[in-house]
CSV table of C-alpha atoms in Angstrom, one decimal:
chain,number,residue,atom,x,y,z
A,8,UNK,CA,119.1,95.4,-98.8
A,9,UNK,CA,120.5,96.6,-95.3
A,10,UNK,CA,123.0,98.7,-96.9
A,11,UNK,CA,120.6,100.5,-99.5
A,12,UNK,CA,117.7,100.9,-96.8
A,13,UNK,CA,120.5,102.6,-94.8
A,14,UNK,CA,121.5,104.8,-97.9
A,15,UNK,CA,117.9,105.6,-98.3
A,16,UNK,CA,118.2,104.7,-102.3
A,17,UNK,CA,114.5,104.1,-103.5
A,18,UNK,CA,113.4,100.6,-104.1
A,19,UNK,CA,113.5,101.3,-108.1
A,20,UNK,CA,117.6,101.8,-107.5
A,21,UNK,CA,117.7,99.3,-105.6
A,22,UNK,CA,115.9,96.7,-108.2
A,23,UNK,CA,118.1,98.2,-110.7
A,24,UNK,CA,121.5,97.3,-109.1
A,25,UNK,CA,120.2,93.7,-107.9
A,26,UNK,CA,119.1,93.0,-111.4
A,27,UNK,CA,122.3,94.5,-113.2
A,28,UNK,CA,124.6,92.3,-110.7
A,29,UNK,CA,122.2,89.2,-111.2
A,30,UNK,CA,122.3,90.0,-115.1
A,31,UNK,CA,126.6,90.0,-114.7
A,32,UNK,CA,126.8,86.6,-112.5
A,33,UNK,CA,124.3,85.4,-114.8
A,34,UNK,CA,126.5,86.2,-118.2
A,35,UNK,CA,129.8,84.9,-116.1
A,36,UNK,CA,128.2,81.4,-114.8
A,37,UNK,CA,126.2,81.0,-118.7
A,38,UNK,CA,130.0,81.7,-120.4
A,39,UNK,CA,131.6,79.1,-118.1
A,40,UNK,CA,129.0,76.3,-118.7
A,41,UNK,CA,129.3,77.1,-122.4
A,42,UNK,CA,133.2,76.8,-121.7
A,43,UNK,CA,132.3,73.3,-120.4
A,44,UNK,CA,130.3,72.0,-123.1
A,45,UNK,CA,132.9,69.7,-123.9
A,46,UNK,CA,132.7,66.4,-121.5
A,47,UNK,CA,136.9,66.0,-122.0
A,48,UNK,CA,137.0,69.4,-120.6
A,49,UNK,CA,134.9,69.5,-117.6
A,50,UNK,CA,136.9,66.3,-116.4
A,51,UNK,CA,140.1,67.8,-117.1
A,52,UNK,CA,138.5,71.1,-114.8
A,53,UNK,CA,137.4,68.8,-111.7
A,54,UNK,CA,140.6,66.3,-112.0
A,55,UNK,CA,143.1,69.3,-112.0
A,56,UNK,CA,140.9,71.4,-108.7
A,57,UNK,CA,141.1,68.0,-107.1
A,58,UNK,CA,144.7,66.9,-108.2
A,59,UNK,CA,146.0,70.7,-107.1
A,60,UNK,CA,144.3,70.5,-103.6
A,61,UNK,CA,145.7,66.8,-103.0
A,62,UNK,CA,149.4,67.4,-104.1
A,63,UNK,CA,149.7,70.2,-101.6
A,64,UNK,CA,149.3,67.0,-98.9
A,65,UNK,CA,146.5,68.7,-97.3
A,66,UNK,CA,143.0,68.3,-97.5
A,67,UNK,CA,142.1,71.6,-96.1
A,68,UNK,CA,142.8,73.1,-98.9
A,69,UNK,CA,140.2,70.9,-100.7
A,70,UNK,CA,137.8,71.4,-98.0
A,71,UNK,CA,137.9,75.2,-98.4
A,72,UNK,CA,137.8,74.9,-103.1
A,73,UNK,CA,134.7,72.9,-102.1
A,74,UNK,CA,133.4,75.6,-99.6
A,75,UNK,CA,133.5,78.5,-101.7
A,76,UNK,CA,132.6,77.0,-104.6
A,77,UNK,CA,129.2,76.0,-102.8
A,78,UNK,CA,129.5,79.7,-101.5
A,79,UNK,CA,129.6,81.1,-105.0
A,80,UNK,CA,126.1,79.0,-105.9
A,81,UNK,CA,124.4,80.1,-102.9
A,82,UNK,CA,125.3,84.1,-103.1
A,83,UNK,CA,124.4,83.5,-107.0
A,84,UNK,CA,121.5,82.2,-106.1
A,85,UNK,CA,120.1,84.3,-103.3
A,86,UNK,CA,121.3,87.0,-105.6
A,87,UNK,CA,119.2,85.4,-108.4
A,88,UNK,CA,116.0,85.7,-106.2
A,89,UNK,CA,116.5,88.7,-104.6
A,90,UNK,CA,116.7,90.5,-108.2
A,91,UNK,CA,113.2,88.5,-108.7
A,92,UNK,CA,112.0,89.3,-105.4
A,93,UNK,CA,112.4,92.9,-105.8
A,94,UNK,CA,111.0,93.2,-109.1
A,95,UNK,CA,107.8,91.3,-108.4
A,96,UNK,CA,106.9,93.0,-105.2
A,97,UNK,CA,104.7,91.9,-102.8
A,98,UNK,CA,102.1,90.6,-105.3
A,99,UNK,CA,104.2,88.1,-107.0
A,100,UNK,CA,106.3,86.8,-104.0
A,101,UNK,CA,103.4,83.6,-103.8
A,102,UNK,CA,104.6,83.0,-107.1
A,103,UNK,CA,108.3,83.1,-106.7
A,104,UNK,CA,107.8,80.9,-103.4
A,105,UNK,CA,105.9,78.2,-105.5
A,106,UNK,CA,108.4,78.4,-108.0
A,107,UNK,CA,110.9,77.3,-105.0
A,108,UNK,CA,109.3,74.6,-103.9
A,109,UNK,CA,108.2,73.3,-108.0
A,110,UNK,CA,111.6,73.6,-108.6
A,111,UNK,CA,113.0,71.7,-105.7
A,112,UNK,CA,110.4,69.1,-106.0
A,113,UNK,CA,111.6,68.6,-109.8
A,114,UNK,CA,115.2,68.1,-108.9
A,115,UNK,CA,114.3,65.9,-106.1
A,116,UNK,CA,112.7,63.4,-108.2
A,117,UNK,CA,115.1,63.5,-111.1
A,118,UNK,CA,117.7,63.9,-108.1
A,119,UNK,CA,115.9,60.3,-107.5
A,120,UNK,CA,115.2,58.6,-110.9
A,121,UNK,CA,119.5,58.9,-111.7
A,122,UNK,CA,120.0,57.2,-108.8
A,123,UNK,CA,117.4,54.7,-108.8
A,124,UNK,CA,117.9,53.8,-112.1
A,125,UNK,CA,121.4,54.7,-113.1
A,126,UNK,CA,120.8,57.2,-116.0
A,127,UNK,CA,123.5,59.1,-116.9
A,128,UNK,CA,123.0,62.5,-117.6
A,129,UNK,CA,123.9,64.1,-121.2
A,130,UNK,CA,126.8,67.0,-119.8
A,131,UNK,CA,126.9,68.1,-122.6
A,132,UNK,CA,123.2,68.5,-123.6
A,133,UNK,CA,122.3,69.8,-119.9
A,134,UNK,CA,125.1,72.5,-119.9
A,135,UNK,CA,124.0,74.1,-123.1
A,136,UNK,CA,120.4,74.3,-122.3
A,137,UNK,CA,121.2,75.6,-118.9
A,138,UNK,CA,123.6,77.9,-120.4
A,139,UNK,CA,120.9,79.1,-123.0
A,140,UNK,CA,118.2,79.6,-119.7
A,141,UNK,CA,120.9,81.6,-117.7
A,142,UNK,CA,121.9,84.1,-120.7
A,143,UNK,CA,118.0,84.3,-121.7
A,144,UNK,CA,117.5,85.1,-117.9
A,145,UNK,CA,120.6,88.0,-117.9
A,146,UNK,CA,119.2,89.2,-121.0
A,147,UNK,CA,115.5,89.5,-119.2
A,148,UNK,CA,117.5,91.4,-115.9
A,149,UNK,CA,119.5,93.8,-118.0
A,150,UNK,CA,116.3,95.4,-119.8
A,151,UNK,CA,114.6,95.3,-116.3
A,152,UNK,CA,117.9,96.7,-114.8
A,153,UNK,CA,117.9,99.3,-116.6
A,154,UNK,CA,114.2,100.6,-117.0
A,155,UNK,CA,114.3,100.6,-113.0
A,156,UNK,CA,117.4,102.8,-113.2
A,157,UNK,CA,115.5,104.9,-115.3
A,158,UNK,CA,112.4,105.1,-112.9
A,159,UNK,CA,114.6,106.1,-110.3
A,160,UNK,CA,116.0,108.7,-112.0
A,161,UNK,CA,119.4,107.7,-112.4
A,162,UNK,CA,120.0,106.9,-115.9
A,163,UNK,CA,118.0,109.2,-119.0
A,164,UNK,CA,115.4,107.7,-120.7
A,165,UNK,CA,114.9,107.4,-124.8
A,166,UNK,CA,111.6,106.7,-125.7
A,167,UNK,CA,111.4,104.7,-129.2
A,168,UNK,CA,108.6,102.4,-131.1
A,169,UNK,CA,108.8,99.3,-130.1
A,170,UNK,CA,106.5,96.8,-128.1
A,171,UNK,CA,106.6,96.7,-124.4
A,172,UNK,CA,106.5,93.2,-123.0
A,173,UNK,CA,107.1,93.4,-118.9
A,174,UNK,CA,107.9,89.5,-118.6
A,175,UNK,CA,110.9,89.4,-121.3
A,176,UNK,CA,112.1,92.4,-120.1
A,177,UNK,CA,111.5,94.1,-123.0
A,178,UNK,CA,110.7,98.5,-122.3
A,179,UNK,CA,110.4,100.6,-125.0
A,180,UNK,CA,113.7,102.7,-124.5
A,181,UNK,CA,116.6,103.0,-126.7
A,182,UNK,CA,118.8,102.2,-123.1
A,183,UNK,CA,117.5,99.2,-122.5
A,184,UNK,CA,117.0,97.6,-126.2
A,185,UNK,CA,121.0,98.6,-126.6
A,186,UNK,CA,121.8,96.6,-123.3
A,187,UNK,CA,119.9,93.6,-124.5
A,188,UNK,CA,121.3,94.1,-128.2
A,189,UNK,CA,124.8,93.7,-127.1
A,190,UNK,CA,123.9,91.0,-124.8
A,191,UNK,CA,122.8,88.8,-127.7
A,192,UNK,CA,126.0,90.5,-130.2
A,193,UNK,CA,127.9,89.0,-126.5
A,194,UNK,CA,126.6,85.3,-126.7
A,195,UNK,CA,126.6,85.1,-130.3
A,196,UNK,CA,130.3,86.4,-130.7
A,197,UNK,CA,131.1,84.1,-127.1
A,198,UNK,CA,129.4,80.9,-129.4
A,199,UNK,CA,131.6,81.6,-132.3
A,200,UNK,CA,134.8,81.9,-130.4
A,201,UNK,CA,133.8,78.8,-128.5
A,202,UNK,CA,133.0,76.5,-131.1
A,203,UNK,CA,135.6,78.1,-133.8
């Protein structure tokens, strides 16, 4: 935000950029959990991180996979909400806030009831929904990416017939239906590869 305010880019460019770089950490986290459907798999990913840090003798090196792997959560993350932030302005930032604290407050308590009661979560179940809710989310930031590209100026704009719904993302513009077209040609080809 310091570096666009400095450039003196409008706020639609920089909505634009912010959702288009959510929209790509969004695709690359949603293809990785998809990646780690498999239960067998995502133990063979943790055991060999772990197993490579400990045969070097030296736990630093384990200290530092575990620090920027929290890293890359938290920069996709603040990412994540400053794409939000930006696009619902002033108006909506109540919303995004009690979103926060709602979605805290959920993983808190089911944070809670696993540990309480010893329930094992379903990997494979939970990594395909939240795969599913990250590439629907990239798929909402690419049509809003774009169409605030196109308010600023920067990219042309193609009117066509279609519906315009503001909360899926969803302009009626030839740019932005082809970016959310190929999105969903991405995942389905990404699925078929996967599971073939």
């Amino acid at each position: 935000s310091y570096l666009v305010a400095i450039s003196g880019a409008s706020r639609e460019l920089t909505e634009g950029v912010t959702a288009l770089l959510a929209m790509a950490i969004l695709l690359y986290v949603s293809f990785w959990l998809i990646n780690k459907l498999h239960v067998q798999r995502w133990k063979q990913f943790i055991e060999s991180k772990v197993q490579g840090a400990l045969s070097g003798r030296s736990l630093w090196l384990l200290t530092a996979v575990a620090f920027f792997a929290v890293y890359r959560e938290v920069f996709e993350t603040v990412l994540f909400f400053q794409a939000l932030w930006a696009q619902t302005g002033p108006n909506g930032s109540t919303m995004i806030v009690l979103g926060v604290v709602a979605g805290v407050a959920s993983l808190g308590v089911l944070g809670w009831v696993i540990f309480r009661l010893g329930i094992r979560l379903p990997l494979r179940q939970l990594f395909a929904a939240s795969s599913a809710l990250l590439y629907g989310l990239a798929v909402v930031f690419a049509g809003k990416g774009v169409a605030a590209l196109q308010e600023a100026g920067v990219m042309a704009v193609t009117a066509v017939s279609f519906p315009r719904i503001e909360l899926l993302g969803i302009y009626p513009s030839l740019q932005s239906l082809a970016a959310q077209t190929a999105l969903v040609a991405i995942a389905l080809l990404a699925l078929a590869v996967t599971f073939w």
